[in-house]
Coordinates of C-alpha atoms in Angstrom, one line a residue:
X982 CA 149.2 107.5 67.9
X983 CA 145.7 107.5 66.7
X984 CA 144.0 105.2 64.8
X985 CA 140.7 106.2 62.8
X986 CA 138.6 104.2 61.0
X987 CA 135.0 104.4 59.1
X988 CA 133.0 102.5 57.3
X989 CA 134.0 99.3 55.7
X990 CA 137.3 99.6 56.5
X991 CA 136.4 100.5 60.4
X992 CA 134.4 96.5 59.8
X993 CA 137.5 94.6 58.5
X994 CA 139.6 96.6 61.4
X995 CA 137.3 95.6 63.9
X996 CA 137.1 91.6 62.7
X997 CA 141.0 91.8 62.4
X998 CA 141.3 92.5 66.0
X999 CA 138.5 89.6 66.7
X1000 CA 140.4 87.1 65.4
X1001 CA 143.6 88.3 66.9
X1002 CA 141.8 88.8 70.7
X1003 CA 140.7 84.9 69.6
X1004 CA 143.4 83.7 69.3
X1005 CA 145.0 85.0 72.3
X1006 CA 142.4 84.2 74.7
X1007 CA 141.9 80.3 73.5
X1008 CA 145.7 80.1 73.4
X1009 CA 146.0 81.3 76.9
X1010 CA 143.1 78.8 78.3
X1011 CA 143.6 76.0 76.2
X1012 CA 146.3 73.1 76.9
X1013 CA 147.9 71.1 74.8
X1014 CA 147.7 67.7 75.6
X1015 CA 149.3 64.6 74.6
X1016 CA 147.8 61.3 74.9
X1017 CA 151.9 59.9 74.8
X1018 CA 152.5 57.1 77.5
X1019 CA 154.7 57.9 80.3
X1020 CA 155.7 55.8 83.4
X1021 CA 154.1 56.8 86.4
X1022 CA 155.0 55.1 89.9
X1023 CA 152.4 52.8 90.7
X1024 CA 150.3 53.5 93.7
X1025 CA 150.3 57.5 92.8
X1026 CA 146.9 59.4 92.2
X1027 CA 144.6 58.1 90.5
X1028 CA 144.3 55.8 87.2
X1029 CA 141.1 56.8 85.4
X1030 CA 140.1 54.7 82.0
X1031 CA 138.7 56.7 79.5
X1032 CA 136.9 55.1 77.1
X1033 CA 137.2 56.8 73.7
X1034 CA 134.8 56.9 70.3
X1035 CA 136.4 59.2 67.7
X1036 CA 136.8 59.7 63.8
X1037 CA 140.3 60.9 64.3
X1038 CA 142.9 59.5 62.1
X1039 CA 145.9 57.6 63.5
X1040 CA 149.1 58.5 62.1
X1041 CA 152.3 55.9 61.4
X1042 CA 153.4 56.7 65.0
X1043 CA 149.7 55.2 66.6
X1044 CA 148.7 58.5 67.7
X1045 CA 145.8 60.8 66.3
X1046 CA 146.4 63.1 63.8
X1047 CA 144.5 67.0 64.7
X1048 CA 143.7 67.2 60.9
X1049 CA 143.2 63.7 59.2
X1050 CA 139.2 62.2 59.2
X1051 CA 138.6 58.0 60.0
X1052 CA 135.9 55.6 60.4
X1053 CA 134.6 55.8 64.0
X1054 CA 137.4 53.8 65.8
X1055 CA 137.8 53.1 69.6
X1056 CA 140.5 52.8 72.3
X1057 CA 140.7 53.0 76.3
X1058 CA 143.2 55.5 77.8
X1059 CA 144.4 55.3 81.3
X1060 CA 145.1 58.7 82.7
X1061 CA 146.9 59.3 85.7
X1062 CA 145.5 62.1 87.8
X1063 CA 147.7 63.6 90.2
X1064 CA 146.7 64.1 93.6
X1065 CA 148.2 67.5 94.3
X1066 CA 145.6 69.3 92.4
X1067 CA 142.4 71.7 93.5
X1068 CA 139.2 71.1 91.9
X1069 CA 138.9 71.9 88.6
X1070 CA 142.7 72.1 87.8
X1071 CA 144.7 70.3 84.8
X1072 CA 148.6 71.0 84.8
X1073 CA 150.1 69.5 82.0
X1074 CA 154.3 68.8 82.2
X1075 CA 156.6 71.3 80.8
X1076 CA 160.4 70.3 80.4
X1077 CA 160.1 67.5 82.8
X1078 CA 157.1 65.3 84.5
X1079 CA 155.6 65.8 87.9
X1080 CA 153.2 62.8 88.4
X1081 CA 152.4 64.3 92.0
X1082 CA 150.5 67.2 90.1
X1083 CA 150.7 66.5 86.1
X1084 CA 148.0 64.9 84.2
X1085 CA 149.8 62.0 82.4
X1086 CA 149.0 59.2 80.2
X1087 CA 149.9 55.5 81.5
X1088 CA 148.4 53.6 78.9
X1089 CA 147.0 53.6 75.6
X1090 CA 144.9 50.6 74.4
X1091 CA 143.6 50.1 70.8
X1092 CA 140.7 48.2 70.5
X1093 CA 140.3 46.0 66.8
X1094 CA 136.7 47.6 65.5
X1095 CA 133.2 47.7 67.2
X1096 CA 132.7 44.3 68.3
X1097 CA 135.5 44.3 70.5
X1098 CA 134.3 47.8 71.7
X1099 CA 131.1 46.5 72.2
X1100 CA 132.6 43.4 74.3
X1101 CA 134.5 46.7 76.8
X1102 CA 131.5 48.3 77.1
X1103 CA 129.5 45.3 78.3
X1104 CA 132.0 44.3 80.8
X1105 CA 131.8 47.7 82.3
X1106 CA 127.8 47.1 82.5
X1107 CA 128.3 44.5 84.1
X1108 CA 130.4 45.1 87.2
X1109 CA 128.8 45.9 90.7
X1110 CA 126.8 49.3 91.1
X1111 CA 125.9 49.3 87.3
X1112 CA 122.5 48.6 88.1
X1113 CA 121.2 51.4 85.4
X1114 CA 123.3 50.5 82.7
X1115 CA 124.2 54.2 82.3
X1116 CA 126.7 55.5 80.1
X1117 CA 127.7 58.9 79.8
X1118 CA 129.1 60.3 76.7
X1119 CA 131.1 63.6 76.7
X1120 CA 132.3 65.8 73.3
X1121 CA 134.6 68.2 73.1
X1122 CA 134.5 71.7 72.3
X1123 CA 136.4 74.1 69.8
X1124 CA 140.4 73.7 69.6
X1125 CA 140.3 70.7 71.6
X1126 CA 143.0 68.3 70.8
X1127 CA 142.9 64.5 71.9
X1128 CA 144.3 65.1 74.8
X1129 CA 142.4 68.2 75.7
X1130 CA 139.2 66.5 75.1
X1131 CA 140.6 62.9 77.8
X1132 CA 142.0 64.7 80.0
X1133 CA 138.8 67.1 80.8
X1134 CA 137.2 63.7 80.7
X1135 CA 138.9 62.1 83.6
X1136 CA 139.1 65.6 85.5
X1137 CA 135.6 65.3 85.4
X1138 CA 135.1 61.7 86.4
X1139 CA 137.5 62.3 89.5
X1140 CA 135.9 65.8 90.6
X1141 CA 132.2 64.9 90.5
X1142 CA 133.0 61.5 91.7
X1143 CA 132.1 59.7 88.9
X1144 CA 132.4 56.0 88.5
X1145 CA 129.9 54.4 86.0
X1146 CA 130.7 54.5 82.5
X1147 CA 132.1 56.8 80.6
X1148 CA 133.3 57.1 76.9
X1149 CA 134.7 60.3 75.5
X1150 CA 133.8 61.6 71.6
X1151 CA 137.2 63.0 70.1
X1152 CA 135.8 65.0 66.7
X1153 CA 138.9 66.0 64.3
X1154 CA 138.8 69.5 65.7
X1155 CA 142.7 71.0 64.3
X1156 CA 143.3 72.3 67.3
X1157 CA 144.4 75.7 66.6
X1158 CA 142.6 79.0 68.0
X1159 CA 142.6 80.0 64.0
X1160 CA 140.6 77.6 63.0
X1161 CA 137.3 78.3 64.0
X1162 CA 135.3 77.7 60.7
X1163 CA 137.5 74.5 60.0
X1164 CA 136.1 73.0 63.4
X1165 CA 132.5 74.0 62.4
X1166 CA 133.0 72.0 59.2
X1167 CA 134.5 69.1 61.2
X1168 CA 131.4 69.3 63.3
X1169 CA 128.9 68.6 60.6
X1170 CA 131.2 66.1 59.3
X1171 CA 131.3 64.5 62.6
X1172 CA 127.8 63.9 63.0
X1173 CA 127.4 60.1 61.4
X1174 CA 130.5 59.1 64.0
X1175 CA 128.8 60.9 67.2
X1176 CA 125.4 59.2 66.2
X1177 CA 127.3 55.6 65.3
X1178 CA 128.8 55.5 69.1
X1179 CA 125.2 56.4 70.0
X1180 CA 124.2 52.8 68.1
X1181 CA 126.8 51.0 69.4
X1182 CA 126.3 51.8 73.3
X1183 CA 123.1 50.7 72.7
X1184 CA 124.5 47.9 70.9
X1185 CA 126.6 46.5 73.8
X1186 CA 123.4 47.2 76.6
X1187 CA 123.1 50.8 77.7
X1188 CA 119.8 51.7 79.0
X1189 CA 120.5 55.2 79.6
X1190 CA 123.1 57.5 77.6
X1191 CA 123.4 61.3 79.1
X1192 CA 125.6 63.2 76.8
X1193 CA 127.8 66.0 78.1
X1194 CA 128.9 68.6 75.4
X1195 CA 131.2 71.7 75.6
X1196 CA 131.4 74.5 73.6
X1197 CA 131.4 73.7 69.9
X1198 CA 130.7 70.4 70.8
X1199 CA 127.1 71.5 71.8
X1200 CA 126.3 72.0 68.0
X1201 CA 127.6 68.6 67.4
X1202 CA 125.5 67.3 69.6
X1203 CA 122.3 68.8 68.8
X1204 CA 123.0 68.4 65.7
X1205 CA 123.2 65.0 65.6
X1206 CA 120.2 65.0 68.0
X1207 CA 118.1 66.6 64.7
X1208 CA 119.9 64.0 62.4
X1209 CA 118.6 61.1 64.3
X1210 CA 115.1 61.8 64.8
X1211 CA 114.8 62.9 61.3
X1212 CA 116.3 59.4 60.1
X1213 CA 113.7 57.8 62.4
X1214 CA 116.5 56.3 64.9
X1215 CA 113.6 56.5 67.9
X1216 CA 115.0 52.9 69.5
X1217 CA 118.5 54.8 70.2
X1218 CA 117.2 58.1 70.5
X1219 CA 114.3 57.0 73.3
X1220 CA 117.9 55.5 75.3
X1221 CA 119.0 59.4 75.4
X1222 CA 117.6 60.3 79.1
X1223 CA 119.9 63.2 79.4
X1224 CA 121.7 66.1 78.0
X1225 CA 124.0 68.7 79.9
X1226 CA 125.3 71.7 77.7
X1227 CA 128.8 73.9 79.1
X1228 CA 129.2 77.5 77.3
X1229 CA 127.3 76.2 74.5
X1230 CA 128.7 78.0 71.2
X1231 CA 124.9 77.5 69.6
X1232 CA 123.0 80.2 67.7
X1233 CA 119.7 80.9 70.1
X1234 CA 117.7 80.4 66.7
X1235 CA 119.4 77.0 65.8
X1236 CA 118.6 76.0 69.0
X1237 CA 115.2 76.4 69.0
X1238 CA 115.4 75.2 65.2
X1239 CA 116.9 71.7 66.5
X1240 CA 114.8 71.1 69.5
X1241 CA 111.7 71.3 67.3
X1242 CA 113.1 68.5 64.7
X1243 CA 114.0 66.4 67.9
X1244 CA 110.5 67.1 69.4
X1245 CA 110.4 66.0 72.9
X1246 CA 114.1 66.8 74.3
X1247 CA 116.0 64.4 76.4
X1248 CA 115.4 65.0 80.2
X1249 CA 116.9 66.5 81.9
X1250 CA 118.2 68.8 79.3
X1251 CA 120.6 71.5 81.3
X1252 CA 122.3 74.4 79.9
X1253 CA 125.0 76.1 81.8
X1254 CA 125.3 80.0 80.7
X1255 CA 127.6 83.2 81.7
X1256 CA 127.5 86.5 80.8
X1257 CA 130.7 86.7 81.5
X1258 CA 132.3 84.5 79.0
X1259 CA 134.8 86.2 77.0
X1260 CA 135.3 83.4 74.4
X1261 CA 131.2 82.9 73.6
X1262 CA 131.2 87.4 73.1
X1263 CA 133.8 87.1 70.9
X1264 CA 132.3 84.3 68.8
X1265 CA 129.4 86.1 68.2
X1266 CA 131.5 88.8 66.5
X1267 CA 133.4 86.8 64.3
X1268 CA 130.0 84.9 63.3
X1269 CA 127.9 87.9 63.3
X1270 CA 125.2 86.0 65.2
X1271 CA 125.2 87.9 69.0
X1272 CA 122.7 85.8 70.5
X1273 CA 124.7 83.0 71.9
X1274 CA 123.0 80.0 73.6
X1275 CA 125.8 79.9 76.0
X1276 CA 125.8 83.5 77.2
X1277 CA 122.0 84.1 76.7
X1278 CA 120.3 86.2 80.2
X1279 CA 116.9 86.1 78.8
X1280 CA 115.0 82.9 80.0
X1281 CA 112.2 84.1 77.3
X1282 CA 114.8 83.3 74.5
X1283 CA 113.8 79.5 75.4
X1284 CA 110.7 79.9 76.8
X1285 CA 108.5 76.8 75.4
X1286 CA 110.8 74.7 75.6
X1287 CA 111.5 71.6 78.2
X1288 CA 115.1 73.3 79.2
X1289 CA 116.9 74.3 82.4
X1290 CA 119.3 77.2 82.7
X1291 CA 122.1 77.4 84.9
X1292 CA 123.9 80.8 85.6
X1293 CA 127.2 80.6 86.2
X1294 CA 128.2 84.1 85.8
X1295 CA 129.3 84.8 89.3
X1296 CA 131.6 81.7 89.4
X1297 CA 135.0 83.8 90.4
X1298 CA 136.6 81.4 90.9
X1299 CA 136.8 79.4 87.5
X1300 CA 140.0 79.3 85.9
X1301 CA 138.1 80.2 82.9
X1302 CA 134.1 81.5 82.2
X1303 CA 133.8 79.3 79.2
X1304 CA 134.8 76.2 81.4
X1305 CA 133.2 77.4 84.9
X1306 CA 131.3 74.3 85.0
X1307 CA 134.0 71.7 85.3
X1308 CA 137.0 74.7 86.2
X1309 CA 135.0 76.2 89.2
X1310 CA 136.1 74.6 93.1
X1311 CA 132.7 75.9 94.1
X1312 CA 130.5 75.0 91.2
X1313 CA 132.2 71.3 91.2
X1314 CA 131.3 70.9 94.3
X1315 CA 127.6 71.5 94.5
X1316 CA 127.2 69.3 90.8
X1317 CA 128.9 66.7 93.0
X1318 CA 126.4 66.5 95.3
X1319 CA 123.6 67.2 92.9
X1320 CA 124.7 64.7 90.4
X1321 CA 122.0 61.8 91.8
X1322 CA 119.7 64.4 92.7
X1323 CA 119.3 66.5 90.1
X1324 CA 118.6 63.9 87.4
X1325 CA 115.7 62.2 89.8
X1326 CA 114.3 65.2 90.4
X1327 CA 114.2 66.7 87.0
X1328 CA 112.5 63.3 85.8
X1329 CA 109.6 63.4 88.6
X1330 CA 109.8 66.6 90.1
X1331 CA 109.4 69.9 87.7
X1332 CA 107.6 72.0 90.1
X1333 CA 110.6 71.2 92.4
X1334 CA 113.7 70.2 90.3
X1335 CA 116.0 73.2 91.1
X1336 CA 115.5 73.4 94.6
X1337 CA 119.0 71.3 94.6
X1338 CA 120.6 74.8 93.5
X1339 CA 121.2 77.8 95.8
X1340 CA 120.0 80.7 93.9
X1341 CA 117.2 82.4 92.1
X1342 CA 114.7 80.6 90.2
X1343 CA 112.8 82.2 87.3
X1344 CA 110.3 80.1 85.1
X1345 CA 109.1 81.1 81.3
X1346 CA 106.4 78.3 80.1
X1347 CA 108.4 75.1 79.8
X1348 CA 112.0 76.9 80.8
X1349 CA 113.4 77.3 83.8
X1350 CA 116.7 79.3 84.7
X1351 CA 118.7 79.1 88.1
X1352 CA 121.0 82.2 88.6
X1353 CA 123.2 80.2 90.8
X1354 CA 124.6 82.2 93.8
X1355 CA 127.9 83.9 94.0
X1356 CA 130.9 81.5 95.1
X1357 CA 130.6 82.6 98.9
X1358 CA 127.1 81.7 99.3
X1359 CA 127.7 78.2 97.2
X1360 CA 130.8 77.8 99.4
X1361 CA 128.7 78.0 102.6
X1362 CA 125.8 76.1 101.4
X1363 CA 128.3 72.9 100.8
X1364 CA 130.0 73.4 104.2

């Protein structure tokens, strides 16, 4: 059987089968998680607190609702990482739990409004080897769900080693692979929350606030970037020293529209990129807007501006392109040991700041892209 199309009819055929590939793909890749307590034997993996900022609604059950908007509201959960697990990996229980290799939630704890969010976050400040006063803030992407969103949050903190502070931005996105322009709505709507736990890290102490943003959430965050220095908010604004954007699913020209309203970008600003992600090439077809931040090969498309490029695209061994920064064995384990380095020597170093990463380095005025090396060179240079 043949099917022939032309014309207008060949354009709605071809968007049909968009969505439909859309919806496949993110169902396939994305989990669902639950942020539902569950007793774990003590003295198995690892507990990891997650701090969380988000303008989710709780529903009569305590939990947060995919679709209902709040206030900015706060809580700590303590996940339980397990510790049969590779790099990169989240496996989520199916019929029964496995707390030797499922992610599970030990702990959920409400906190009563931003004054007794404030009093968390100062306590964390205050413990030995948070000298800095460093807080980093991570958002979401597209068809996240609460859990989705903490449990890549502790994945993270346990694979790169991280032990400072951390507090995670939960946006309403519905969490459905069909609901793409619902989550871009969310995201705008989201803004005043992102930019209010902004205020109140600043608030409670931090010095320095690096933000870490995902997909979607990469919008949110620049966007919220642009809102700030519009409004004048330079005292929390000048605390941003850092931003670090996965698979960012940004318009090129919104981009470059954002970063001039912010002026002088946080730094270091680092974008990871792949040509290879299937989930960025077929957002640009449903938005009609190919040139994708996240899958961008031309260094020239931000050339001017204080940025550096990361190419991911010969991570093979991701469990997914779109998440190949925080999914890749190999990848994880060179930002491990770059983590320190790569901030100080952004900061003081820009003739030298990606010698950190094997690969090729290419510079366009202020721009600067690494086309990181295939896995089995990045797997010898960290043995």
């Amino acid at each position: 059987m043949q099917f022939r199309t032309s014309g207008p009819e060949k354009s709605w055929f071809v968007f049909v089968i968009s969505v439909l590939l859309f919806s496949a793909l993110l169902s396939g890749c994305s989990s669902r998680a639950q942020v539902v307590p569950t007793p774990v034997p003590e003295n198995l993996g690892l507990d990891i607190p997650v701090l969380i900022g988000t303008t989710r609604a709780r529903d009569s059950d305590g939990l947060w609702s995919p679709t209902k908007r709040d206030i900015l509201n706060f809580a700590r959960i303590d996940v339980s990482v397990p510790p049969v697990r590779r790099p990169g990996q989240i496996k989520l229980p199916g019929k029964t739990t496995a707390p030797s290799t499922d992610f599970l939630t030990r702990q959920v704890v409400y906190f009563d409004g931003k004054p007794s969010f404030r009093s968390a976050i100062r306590q964390r400040l205050r413990e030995p080897g948070q000298a800095g006063r460093e807080v980093i803030v991570t958002v979401h992407g597209f068809n996240n769900t609460m859990g989705d969103g903490v449990y890549r949050t502790a994945q993270m903190m346990r694979d790169l080693s991280i032990t400072g502070v951390v507090v995670h931005y939960s946006w309403p996105s519905i969490g459905d692979p069909l609901g793409y322009a619902a989550d871009r709505d969310s995201v705008l709507i989201a803004r005043d929350g992102l930019e209010q736990l902004f205020v109140e890290l600043r608030k409670a102490g931090a010095q320095r606030i690096v933000v870490v943003a995902h997909s979607m959430g990469s919008q949110l965050t620049m966007e919220t970037l642009r809102q700030m220095a519009i409004r004048g908010n330079d005292d929390v604004l000048s605390h941003i020293n850092g931003v670090v954007l996965m698979s960012p699913d940004l318009d090129v020209a919104l981009f470059r529209s954002q970063a001039e309203a912010i002026g002088k970008l946080p730094q270091p600003f680092i974008i990871f990129v792949s040509k290879r992600d299937p989930v960025l090439a077929l957002s640009a077809r449903l938005t009609g807007q190919p040139n994708r931040l996240g899958n961008t090969q031309q260094i020239e498309d931000v050339a001017g501006l204080e940025v550096t490029i990361i190419d991911l695209s010969d991570a093979s061994d991701a469990e997914s392109a779109h998440s190949a920064a925080l999914s890749s064995p190999s990848v994880l384990k060179v930002l491990e040991q770059a983590t320190t380095s790569v901030r100080r020597a952004l900061q003081t170093d820009p003739t030298g700041r990606t010698g950190i990463f094997p690969g090729s380095v290419l510079v366009a005025q202020e721009a600067t892209a690494v086309i990181l090396a295939p896995v089995s060179v990045i797997g010898r240079s960290i043995n």
